Coordinates of C-alpha atoms and ligand atoms in Angstrom, one line a residue:
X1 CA -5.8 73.3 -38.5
X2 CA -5.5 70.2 -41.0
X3 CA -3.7 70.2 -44.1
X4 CA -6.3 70.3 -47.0
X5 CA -5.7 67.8 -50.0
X6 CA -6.0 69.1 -53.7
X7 CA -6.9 65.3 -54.7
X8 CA -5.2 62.0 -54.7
X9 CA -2.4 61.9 -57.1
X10 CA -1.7 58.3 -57.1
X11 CA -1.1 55.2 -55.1
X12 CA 2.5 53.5 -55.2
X13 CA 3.3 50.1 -54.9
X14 CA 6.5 48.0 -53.8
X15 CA 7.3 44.6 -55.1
X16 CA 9.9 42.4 -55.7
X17 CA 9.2 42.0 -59.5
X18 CA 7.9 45.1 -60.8
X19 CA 7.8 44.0 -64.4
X20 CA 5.6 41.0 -62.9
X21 CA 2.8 43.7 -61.5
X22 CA 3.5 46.1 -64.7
X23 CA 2.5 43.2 -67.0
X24 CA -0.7 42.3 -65.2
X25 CA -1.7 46.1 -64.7
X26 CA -1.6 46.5 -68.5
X27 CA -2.6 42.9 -70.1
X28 CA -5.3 41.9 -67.6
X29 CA -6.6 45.3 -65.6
X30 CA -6.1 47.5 -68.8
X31 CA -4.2 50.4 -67.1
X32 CA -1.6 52.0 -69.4
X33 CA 2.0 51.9 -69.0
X34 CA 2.3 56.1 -69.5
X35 CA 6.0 56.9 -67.4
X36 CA 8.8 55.3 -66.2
X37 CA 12.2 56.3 -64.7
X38 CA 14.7 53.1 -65.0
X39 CA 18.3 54.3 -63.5
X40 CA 20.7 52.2 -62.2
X41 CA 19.0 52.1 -58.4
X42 CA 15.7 51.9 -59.2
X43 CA 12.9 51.2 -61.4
X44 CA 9.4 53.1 -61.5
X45 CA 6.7 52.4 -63.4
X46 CA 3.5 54.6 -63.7
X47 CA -0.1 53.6 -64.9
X48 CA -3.2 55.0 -65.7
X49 CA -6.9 54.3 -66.6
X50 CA -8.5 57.3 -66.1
X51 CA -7.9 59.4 -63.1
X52 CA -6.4 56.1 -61.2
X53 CA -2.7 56.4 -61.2
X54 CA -0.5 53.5 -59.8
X55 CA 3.2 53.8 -60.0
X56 CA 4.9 50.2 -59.1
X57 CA 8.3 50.6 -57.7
X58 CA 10.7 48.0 -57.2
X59 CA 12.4 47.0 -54.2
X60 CA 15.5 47.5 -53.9
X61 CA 17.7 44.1 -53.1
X62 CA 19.1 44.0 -49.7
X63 CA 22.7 44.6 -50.6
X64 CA 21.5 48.1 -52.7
X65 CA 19.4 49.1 -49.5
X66 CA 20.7 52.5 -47.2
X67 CA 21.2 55.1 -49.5
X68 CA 17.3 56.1 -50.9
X69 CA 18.7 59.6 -52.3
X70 CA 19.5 57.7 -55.5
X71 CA 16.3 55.4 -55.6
X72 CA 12.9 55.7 -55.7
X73 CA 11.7 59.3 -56.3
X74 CA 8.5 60.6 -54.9
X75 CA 8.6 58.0 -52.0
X76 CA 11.0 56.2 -50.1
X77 CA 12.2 52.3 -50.4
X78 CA 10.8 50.8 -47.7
X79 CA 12.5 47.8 -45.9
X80 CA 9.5 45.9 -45.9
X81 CA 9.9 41.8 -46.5
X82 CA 6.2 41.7 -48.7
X83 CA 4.8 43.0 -51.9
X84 CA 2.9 46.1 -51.0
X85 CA 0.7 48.8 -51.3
X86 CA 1.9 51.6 -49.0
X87 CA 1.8 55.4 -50.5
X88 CA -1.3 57.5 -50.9
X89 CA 0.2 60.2 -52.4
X90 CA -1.7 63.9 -52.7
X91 CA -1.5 66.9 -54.6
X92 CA -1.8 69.7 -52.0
X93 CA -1.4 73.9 -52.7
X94 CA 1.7 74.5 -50.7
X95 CA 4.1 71.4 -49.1
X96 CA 6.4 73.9 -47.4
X97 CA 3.2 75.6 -45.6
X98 CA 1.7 71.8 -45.3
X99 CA 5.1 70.4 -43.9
X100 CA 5.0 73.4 -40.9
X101 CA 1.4 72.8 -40.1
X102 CA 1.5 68.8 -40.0
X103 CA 4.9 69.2 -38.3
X104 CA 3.3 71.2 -35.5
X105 CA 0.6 68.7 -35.2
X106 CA 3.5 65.8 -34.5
X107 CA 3.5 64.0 -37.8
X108 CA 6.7 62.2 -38.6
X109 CA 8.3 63.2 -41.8
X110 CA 10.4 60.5 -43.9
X111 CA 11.1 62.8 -46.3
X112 CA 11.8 66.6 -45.6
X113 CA 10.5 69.0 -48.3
X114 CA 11.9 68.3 -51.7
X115 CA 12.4 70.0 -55.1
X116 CA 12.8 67.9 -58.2
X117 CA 13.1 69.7 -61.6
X118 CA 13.1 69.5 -65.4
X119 CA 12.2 71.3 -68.6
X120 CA 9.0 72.1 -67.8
X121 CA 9.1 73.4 -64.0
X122 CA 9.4 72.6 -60.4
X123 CA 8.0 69.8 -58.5
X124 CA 8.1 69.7 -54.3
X125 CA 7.7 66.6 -52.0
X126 CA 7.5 65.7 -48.6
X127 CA 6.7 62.3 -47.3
X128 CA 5.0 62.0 -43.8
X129 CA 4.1 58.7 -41.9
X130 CA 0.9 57.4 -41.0
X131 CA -0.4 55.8 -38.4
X132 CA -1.4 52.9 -40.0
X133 CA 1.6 50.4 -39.8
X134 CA 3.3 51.1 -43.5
X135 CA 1.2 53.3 -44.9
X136 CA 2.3 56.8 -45.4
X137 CA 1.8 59.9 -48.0
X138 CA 3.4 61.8 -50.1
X139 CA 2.4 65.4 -50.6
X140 CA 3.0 66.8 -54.1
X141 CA 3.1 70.4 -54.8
X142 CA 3.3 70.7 -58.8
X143 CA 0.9 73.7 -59.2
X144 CA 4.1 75.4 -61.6
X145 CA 5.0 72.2 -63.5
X146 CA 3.8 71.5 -66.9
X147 CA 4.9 68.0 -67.5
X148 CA 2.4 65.1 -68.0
X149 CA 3.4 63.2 -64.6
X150 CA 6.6 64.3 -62.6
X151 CA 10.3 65.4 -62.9
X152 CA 12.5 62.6 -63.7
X153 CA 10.1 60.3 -65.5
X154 CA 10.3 60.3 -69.0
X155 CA 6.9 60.0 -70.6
X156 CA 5.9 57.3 -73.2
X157 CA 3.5 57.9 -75.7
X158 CA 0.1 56.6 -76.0
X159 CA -0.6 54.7 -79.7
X160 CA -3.7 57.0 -80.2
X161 CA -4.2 54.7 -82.7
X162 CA -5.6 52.4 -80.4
X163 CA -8.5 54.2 -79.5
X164 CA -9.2 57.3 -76.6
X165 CA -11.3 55.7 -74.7
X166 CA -11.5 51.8 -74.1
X167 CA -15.1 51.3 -73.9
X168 CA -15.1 47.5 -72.9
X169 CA -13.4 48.9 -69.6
X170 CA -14.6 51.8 -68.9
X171 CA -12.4 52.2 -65.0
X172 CA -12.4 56.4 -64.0
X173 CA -11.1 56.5 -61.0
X174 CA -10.1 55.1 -57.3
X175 CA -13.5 54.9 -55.7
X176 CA -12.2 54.4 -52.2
X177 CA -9.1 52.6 -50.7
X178 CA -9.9 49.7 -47.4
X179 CA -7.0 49.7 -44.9
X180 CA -6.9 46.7 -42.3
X181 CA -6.3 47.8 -38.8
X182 CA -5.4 46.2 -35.7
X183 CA -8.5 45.6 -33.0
X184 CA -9.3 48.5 -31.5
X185 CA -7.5 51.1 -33.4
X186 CA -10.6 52.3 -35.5
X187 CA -11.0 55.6 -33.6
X188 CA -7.1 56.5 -33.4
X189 CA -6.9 56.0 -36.8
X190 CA -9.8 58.5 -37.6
X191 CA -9.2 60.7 -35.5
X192 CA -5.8 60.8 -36.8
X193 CA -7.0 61.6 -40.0
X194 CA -9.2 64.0 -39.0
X195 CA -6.6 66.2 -37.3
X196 CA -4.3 65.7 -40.1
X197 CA -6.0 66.1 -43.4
X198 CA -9.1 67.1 -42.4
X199 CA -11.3 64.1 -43.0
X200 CA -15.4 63.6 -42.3
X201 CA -16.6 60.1 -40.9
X202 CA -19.1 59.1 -43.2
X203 CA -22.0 55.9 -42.7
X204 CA -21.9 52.8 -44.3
X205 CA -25.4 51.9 -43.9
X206 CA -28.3 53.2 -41.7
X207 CA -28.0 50.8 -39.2
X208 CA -24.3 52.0 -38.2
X209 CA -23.6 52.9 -34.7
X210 CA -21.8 56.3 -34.1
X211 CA -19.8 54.8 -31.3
X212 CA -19.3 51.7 -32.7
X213 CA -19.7 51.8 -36.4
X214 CA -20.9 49.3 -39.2
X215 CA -20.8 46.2 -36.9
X216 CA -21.8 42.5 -38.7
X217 CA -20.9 39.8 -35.9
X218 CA -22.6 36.8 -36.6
X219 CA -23.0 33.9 -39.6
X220 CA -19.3 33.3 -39.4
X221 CA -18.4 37.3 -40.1
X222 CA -16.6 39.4 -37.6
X223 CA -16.2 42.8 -39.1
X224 CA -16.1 46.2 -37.7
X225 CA -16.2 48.9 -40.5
X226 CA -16.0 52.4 -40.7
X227 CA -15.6 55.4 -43.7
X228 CA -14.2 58.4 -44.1
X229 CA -14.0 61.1 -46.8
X230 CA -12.8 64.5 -47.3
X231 CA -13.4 66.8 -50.4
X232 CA -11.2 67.9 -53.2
X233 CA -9.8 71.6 -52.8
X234 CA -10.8 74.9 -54.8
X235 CA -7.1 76.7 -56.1
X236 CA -7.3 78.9 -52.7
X237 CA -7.2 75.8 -50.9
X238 CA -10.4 75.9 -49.4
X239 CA -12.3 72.7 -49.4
X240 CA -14.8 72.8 -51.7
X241 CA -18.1 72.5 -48.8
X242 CA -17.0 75.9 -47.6
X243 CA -17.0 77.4 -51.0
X244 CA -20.2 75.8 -51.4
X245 CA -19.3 72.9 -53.7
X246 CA -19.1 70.0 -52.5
X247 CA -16.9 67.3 -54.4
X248 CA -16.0 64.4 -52.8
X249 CA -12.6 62.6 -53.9
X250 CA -11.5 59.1 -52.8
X251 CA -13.2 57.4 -49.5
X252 CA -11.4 55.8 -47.0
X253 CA -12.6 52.7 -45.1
X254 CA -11.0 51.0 -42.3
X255 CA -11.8 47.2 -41.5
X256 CA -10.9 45.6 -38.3
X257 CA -12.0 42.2 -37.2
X258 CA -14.0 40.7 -34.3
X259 CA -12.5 38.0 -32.5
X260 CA -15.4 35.7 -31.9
X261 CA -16.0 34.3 -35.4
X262 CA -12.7 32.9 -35.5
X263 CA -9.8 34.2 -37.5
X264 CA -10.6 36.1 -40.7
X265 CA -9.3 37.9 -43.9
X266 CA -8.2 41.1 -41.9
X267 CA -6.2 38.5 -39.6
X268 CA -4.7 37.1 -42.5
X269 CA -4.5 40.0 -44.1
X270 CA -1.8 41.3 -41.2
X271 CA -0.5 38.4 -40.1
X272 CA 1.0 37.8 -43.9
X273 CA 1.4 41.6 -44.8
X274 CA 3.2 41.3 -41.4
X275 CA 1.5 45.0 -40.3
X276 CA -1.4 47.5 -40.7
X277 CA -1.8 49.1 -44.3
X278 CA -3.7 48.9 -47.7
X279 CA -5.7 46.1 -47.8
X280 CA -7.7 46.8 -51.4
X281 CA -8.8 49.3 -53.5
X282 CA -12.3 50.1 -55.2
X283 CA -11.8 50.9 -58.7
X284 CA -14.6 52.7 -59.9
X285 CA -16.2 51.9 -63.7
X286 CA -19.0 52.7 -65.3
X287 CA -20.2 49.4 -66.3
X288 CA -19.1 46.4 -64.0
X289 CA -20.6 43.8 -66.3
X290 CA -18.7 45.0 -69.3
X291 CA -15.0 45.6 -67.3
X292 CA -15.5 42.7 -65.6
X293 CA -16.1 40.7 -68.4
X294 CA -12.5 42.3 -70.3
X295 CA -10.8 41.8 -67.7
X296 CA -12.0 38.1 -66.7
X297 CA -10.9 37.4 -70.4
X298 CA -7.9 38.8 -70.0
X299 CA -7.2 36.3 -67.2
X300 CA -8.4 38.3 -64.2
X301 CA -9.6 35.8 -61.5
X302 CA -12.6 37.0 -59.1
X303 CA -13.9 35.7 -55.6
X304 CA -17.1 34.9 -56.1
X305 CA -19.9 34.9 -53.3
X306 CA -21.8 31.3 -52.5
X307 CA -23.7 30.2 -55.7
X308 CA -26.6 30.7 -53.1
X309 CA -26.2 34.3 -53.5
X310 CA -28.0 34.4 -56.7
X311 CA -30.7 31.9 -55.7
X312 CA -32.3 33.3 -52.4
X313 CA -35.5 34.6 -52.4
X314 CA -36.2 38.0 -54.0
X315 CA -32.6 38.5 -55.2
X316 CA -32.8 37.5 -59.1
X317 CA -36.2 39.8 -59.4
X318 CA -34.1 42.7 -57.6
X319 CA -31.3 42.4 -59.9
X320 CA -33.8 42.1 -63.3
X321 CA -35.6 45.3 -61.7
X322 CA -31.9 46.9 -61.5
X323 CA -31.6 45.8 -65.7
X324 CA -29.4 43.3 -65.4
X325 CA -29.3 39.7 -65.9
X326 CA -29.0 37.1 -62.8
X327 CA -26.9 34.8 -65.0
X328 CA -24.4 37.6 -66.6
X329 CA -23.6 38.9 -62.6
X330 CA -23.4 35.5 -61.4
X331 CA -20.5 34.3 -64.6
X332 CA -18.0 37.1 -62.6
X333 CA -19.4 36.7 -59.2
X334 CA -20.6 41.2 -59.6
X335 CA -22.6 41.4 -56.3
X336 CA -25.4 43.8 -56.2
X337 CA -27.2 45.7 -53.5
X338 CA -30.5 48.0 -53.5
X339 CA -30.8 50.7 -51.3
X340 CA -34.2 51.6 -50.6
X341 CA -34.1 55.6 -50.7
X342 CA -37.0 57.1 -49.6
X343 CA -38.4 60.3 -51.7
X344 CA -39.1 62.8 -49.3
X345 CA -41.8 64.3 -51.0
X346 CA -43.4 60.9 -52.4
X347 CA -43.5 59.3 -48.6
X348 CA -42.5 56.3 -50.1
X349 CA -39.9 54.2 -52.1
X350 CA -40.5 54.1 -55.7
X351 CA -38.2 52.7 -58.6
X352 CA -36.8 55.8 -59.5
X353 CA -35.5 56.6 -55.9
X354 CA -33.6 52.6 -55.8
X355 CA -30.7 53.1 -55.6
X356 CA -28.1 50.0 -56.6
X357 CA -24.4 49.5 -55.7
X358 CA -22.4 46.8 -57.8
X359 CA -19.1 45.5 -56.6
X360 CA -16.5 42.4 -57.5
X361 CA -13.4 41.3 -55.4
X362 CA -10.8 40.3 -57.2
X363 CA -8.3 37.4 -55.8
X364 CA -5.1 38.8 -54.6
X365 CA -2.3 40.0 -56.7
X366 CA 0.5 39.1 -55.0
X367 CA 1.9 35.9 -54.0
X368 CA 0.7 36.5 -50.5
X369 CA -2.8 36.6 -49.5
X370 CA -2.9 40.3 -49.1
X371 CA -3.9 43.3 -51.6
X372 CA -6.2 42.6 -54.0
X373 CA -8.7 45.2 -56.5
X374 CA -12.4 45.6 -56.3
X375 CA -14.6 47.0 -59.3
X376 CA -17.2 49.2 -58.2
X377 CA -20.6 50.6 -60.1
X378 CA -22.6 52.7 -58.2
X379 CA -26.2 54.0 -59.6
X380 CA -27.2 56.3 -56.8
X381 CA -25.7 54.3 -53.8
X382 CA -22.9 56.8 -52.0
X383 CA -22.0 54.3 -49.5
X384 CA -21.8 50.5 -49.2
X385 CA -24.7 47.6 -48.8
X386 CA -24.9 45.4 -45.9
X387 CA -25.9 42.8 -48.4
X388 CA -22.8 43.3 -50.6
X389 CA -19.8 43.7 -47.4
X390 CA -21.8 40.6 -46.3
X391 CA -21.7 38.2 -50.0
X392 CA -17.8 40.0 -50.4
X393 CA -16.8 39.4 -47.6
X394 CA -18.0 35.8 -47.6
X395 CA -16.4 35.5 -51.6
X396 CA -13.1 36.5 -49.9
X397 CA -13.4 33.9 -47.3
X398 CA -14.1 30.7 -49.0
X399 CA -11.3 31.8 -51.8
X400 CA -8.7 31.6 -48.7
X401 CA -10.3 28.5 -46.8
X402 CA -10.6 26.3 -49.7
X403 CA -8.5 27.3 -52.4
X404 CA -5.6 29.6 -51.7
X405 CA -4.6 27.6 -48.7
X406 CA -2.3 24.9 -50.6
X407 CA -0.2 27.6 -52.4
X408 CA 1.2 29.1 -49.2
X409 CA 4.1 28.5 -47.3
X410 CA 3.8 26.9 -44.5
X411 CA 5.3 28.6 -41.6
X412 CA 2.6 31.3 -43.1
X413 CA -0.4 29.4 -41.9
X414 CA 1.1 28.3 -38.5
X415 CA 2.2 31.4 -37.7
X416 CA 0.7 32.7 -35.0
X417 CA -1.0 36.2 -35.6
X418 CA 0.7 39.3 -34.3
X419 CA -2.5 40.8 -33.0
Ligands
LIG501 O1 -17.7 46.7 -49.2 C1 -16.6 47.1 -49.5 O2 -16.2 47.5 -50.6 C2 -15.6 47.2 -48.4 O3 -14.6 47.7 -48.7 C3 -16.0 46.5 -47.1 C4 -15.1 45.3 -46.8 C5 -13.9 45.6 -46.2 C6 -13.0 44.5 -45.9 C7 -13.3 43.2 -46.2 O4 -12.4 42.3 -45.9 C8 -14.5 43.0 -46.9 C9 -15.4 44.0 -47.2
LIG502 FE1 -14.3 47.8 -50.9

């Protein structure tokens, strides 16, 4: 049996500078700076815009490294020579109970289960591995704590005064979170997931393959992609489809490239990452145009798709008949896709049964060309558009063969890729 997840907690980072990543989480992507726990060892910062919680740890020099009891809480320092994003951490009912059962199915624990306490009650952890290169999970029990975020973080106050809710960036939660995998380690990693938490392949698109999921080789784009999900859990820990209720949390989707377009972004992405693991995460808003817009001001940059995007046949009628305005999506390079639901009872599509998915990539946010953050509106749409993993995909692309390509290193470019 699989351990069921609560929800998702939050996502931690590593990085050399955390206040770098700290300032552009709160000046440019809006989060709020709401904890932090500054000791002599380490320094954690936590973030919020909604339900999406980052907490950006810094790495530990190499002369401090060996003795983690004393640095980062929650998580573990991990000796890893790159900015990155590596903890999907979840709140689950019970992490003694969780630790026996994953133990038993022949997970690796970093960290054994651990309680952290203050004031207001009792936290557990345990930390288990992956099997994704870096990535691994902590699992939060803090069903008796009544703190705002965890044990050992002191909390700083919001200025109220500033307004609940910032309507000009209206972000609510991680929408999904894209890993890049080595070729032909799709199905290991899903059925890893499976086993271990309990996760449900989902389809991309209509045209996806069971065997060999969303394929798109051709036109330069090499790209197998497949999702996942799994649903948020009642008190009684039983996932919410059982009890009748379905509520999906945050999707997973793993990329992994084809070899006969040439090398790509997932090559890139683990050749300079220098292993498996996070590659970027959907953020989902309410109104792309509008965050998109405040965050672009606020010095954001965005990959943008060919300007022939917005020009081929049919596509500035499709995104008028979706509301918006050609030239207002194509100013922040906001993709969008249509997704042709048919009504059942009807027989045939009409407008209210269209369903449209909006995204934007952002350019990466470290110095290497690794994570980056993708907005997300979606009005219907569940899953994602060929069109759009086609246009971001291609945004992504041209960023790193024309622009981003001077800025490296160079032993980076000529190295030769692990995979
Ligand atoms: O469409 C999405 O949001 C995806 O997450 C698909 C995707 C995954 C990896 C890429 O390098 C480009 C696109
Ligand atoms: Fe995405």
């Amino acid at each position: 049996m699989a351990v069921f997840l609560s929800r998702l907690h939050h996502v931690s980072l590593h990085v050399s500078n955390a206040e770098k990543i700290a300032n552009d989480l709160v000046s440019k992507f809006k989060f709020d700076l709401f904890a932090a726990r500054l000791t002599d060892k380490s320094k954690q910062f936590a973030f919020r815009k909604g339900a999406a919680v980052f907490v950006v740890n810094e790495r530990p020099s190499k002369s401090s490294q060996g003795n983690n009891s004393l640095g980062c809480l929650y998580d573990l320092s991990p000796l890893h020579p790159v900015d990155t994003v590596n903890n999907v951490c979840f709140e689950v009912e019970d992490v003694q109970r969780s630790f026996k059962v994953l133990r038993d199915l022949g997970c690796n624990f970093l960290v054994p289960p651990t309680t952290v306490e203050d004031v207001n009650g009792p936290v557990t952890y345990s930390v288990v591995k992956s099997i994704v290169g870096n990535v691994c999970h902590t699992l939060i029990e803090k069903t008796n704590y009544e703190g705002v975020f965890l044990p050992g973080f002191d909390v700083i106050e919001k200025d109220w005064s500033l307004g609940e809710e910032d309507m000009s960036c209206p972000v609510t939660h991680f929408d999904h979170i894209t890993y890049a995998c080595p070729r032909k380690t799709t199905y290991q990693v899903m059925g890893w997931y499976e086993k271990v938490f309990g996760f449900q392949r989902f389809f991309i698109d209509s045209n996806e393959d069971v065997d060999e999921g969303f394929v798109i080789n051709q036109e330069g784009i090499g790209l197998r992609l497949t999702a996942m999900e799994y649903w948020k859990c009642s008190k009684a820990g039983i996932a919410l489809p059982f009890a009748g209720k379905k509520e999906p949390d945050c999707k997973f989707v793993i990329a992994e490239s084809l070899p006969e377009q040439g090398r790509n972004q997932v090559d890139t992405f683990l050749e300079q990452h220098r292993a498996p693991g996070i590659q970027h995460i959907g953020l989902y808003t309410k109104n792309i145009v509008f965050t998109a817009h405040t965050m672009a001001e606020a010095g954001v940059q965005f990959s943008s798709p060919p300007p022939a995007y917005y020009t081929q046949l049919g596509k500035q009628q499709e995104i008028e008949e979706a509301g918006h305005s050609p030239q207002m999506l194509a100013q922040h390079g906001i993709l969008l896709d249509t997704d042709l639901h048919q009504d059942p009872l009807s027989q045939r599509a009409s407008s209210e049964s269209k369903r449209h998915l909006l995204q934007v990539f952002t350019k990466p946010i470290f110095a290497e060309n690794t994570f980056f953050l993708e907005l997300i509106e979606r009005r219907g749409a569940t899953g994602f558009g060929e069109g759009n993993i086609k246009a971001l995909w291609q945004s992504v692309q041209a960023y790193m063969e024309n622009e981003r390509v001077d800025h490296l290193p160079r032993q980076r470019l000529t190295m030769a890729s692990a995979f």
